[in-house]
Short mmCIF file of N, CA and C in Angstrom, two decimals:
data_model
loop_
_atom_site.label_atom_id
_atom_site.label_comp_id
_atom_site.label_asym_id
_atom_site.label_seq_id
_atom_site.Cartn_x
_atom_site.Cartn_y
_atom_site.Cartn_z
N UNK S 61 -19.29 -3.23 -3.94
CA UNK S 61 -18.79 -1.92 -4.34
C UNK S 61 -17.36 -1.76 -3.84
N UNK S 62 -16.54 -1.27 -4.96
CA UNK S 62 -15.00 -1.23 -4.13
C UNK S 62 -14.61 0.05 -3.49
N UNK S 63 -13.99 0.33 -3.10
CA UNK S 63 -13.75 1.55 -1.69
C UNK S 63 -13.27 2.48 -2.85
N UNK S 64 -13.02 3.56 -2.79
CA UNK S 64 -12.73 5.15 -3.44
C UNK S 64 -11.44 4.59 -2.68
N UNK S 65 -10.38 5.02 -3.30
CA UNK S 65 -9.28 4.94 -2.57
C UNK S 65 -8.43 6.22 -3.04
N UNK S 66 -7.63 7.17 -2.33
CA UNK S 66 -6.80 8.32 -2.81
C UNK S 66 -5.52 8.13 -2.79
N UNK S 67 -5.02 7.83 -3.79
CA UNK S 67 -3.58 7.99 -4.13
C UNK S 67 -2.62 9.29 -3.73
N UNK S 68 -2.04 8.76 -2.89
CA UNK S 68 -0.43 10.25 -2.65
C UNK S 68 0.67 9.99 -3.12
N UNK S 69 1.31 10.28 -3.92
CA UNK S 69 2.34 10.12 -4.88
C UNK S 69 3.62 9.84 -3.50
N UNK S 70 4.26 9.03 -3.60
CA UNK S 70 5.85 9.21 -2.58
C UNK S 70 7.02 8.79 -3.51
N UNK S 71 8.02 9.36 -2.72
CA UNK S 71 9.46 9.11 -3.01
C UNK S 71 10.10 7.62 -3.11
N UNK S 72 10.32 6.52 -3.52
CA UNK S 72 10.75 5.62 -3.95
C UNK S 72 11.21 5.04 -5.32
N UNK S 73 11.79 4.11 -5.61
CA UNK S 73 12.56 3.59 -6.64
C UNK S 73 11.48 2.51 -6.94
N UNK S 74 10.76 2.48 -5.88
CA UNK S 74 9.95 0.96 -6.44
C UNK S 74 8.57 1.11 -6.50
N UNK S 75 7.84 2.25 -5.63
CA UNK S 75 6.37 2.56 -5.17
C UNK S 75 6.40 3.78 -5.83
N UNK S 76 4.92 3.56 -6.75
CA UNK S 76 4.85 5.46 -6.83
C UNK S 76 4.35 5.59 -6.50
N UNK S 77 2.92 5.27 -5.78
CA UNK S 77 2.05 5.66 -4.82
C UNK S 77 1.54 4.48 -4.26
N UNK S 78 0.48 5.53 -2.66
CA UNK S 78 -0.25 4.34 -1.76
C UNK S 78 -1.15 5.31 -1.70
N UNK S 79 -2.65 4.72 -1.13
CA UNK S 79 -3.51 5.13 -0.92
C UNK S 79 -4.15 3.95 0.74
N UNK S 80 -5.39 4.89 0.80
CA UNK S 80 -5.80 3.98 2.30
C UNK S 80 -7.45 4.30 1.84
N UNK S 81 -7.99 3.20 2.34
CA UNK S 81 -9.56 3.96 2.58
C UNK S 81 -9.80 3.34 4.00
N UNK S 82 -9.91 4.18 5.22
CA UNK S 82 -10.39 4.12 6.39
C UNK S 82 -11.14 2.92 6.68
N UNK S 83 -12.34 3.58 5.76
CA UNK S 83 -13.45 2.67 6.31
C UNK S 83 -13.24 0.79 5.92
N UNK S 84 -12.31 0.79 5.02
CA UNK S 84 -13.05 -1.00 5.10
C UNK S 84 -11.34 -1.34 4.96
N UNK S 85 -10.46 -0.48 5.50
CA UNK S 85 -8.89 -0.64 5.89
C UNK S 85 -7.94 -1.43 4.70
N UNK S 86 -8.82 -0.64 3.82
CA UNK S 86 -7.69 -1.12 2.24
C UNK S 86 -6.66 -0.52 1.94
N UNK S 87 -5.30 -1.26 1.81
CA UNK S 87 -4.16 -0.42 1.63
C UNK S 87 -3.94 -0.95 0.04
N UNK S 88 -3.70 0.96 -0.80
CA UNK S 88 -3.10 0.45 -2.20
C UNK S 88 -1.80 1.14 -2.38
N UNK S 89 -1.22 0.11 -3.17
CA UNK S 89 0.27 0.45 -3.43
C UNK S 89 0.30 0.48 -4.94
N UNK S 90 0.94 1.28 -5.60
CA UNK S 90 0.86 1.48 -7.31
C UNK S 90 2.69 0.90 -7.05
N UNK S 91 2.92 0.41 -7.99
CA UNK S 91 4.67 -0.11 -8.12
C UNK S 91 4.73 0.34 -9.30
N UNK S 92 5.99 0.86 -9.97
CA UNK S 92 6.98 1.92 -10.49
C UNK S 92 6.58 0.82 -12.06
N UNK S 93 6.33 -0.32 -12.12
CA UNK S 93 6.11 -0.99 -13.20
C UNK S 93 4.46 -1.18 -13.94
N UNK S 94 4.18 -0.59 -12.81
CA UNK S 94 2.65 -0.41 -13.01
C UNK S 94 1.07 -0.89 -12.00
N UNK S 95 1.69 -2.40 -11.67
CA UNK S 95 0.97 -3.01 -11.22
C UNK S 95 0.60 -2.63 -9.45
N UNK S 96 -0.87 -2.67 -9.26
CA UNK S 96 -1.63 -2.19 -7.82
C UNK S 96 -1.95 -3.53 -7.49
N UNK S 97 -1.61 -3.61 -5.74
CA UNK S 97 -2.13 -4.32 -5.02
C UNK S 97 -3.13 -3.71 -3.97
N UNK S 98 -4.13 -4.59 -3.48
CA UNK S 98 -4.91 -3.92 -2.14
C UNK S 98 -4.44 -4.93 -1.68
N UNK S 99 -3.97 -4.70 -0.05
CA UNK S 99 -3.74 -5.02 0.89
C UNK S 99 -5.13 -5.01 1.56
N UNK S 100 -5.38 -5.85 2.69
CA UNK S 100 -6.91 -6.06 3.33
C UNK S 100 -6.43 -5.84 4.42
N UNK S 101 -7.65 -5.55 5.55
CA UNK S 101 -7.46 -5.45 7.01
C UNK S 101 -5.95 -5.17 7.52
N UNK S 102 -6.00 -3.53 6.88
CA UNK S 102 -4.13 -2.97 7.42
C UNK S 102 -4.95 -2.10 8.03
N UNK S 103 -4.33 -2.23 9.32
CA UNK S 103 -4.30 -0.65 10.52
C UNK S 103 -4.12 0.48 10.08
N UNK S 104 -4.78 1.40 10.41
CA UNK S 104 -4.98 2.54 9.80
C UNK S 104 -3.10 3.68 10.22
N UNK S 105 -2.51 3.14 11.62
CA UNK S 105 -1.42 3.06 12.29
C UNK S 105 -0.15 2.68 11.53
N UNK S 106 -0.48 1.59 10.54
CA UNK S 106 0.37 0.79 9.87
C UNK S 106 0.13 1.52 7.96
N UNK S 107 -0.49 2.42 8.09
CA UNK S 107 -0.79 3.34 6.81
C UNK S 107 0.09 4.51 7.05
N UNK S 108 -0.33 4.99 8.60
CA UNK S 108 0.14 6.44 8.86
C UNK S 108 2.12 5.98 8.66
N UNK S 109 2.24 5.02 9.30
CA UNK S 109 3.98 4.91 8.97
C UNK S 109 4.70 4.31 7.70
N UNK S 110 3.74 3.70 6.91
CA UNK S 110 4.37 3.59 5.58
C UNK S 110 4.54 4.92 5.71
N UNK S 111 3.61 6.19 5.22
CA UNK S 111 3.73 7.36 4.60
C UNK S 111 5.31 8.29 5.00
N UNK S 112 4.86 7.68 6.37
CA UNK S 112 5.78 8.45 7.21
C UNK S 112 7.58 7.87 7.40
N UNK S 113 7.87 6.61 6.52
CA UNK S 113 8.91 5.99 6.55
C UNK S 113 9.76 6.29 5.89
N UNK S 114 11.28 6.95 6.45
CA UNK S 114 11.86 7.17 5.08
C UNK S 114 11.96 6.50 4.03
N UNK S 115 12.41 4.96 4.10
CA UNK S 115 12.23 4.24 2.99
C UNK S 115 10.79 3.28 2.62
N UNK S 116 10.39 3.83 2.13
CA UNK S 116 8.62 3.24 1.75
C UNK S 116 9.32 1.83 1.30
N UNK S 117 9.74 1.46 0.19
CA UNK S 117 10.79 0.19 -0.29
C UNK S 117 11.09 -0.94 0.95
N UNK S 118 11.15 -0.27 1.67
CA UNK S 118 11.76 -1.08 3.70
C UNK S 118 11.08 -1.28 3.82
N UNK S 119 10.20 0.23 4.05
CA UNK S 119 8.67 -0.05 5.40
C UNK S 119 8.16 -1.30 4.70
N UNK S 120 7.56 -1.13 3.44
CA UNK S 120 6.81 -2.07 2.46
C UNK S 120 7.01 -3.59 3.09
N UNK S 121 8.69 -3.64 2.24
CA UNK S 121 8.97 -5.32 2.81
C UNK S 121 8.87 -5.72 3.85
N UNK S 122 8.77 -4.71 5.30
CA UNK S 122 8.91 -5.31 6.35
C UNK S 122 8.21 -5.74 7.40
N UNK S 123 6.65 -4.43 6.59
CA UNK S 123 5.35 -4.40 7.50
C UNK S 123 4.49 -4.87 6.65
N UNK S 124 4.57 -4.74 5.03
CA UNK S 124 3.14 -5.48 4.71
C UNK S 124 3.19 -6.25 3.90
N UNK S 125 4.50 -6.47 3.10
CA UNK S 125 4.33 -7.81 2.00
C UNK S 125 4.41 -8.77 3.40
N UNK S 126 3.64 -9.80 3.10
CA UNK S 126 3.33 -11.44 3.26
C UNK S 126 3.11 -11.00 4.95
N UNK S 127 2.57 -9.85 5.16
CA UNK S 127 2.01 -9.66 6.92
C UNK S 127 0.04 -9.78 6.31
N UNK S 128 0.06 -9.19 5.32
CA UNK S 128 -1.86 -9.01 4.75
C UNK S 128 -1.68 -9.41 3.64
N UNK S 129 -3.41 -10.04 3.65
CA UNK S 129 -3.51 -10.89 2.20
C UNK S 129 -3.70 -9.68 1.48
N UNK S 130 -3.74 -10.17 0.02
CA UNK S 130 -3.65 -9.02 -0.85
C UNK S 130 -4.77 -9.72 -2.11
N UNK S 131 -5.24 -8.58 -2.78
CA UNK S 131 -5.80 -8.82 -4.41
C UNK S 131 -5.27 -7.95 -5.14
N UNK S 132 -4.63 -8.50 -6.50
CA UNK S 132 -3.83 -7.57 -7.37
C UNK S 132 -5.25 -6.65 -8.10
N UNK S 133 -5.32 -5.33 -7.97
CA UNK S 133 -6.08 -4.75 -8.82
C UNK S 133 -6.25 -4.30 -9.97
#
């Protein structure tokens, strides 16, 4: 069964939204072209500061591309 995940719309040129589900620590990212990734086993810590980063585009490249495996959804 795949996790409920809630999308929050943010400010970027490249992300239109992320979502988190707590319990099984799935991070989703929607990109401006369409395509969603889940991120696996991301800190719930490492969710709260994407949101919280001015540049989501930065935070993105710097904390979670090629730090967690991913499945394109």
């Amino acid at each position: 069964m795949e996790p409920i995940i809630f999308r929050v719309p943010v400010e970027s040129t490249s992300i239109t939204s992320v979502g988190y589900a707590t319990v099984t620590q799935v991070l989703e990212v929607v990109f401006r072209r369409g395509t969603v990734y889940r991120y696996l086993s991301v800190p719930a810590d490492v969710f709260a500061a994407f949101i919280a980063a001015p540049s989501k585009g930065r935070y993105f490249n710097a904390n979670v591309r090629n730090h967690y495996q991913y499945v394109r959804a």
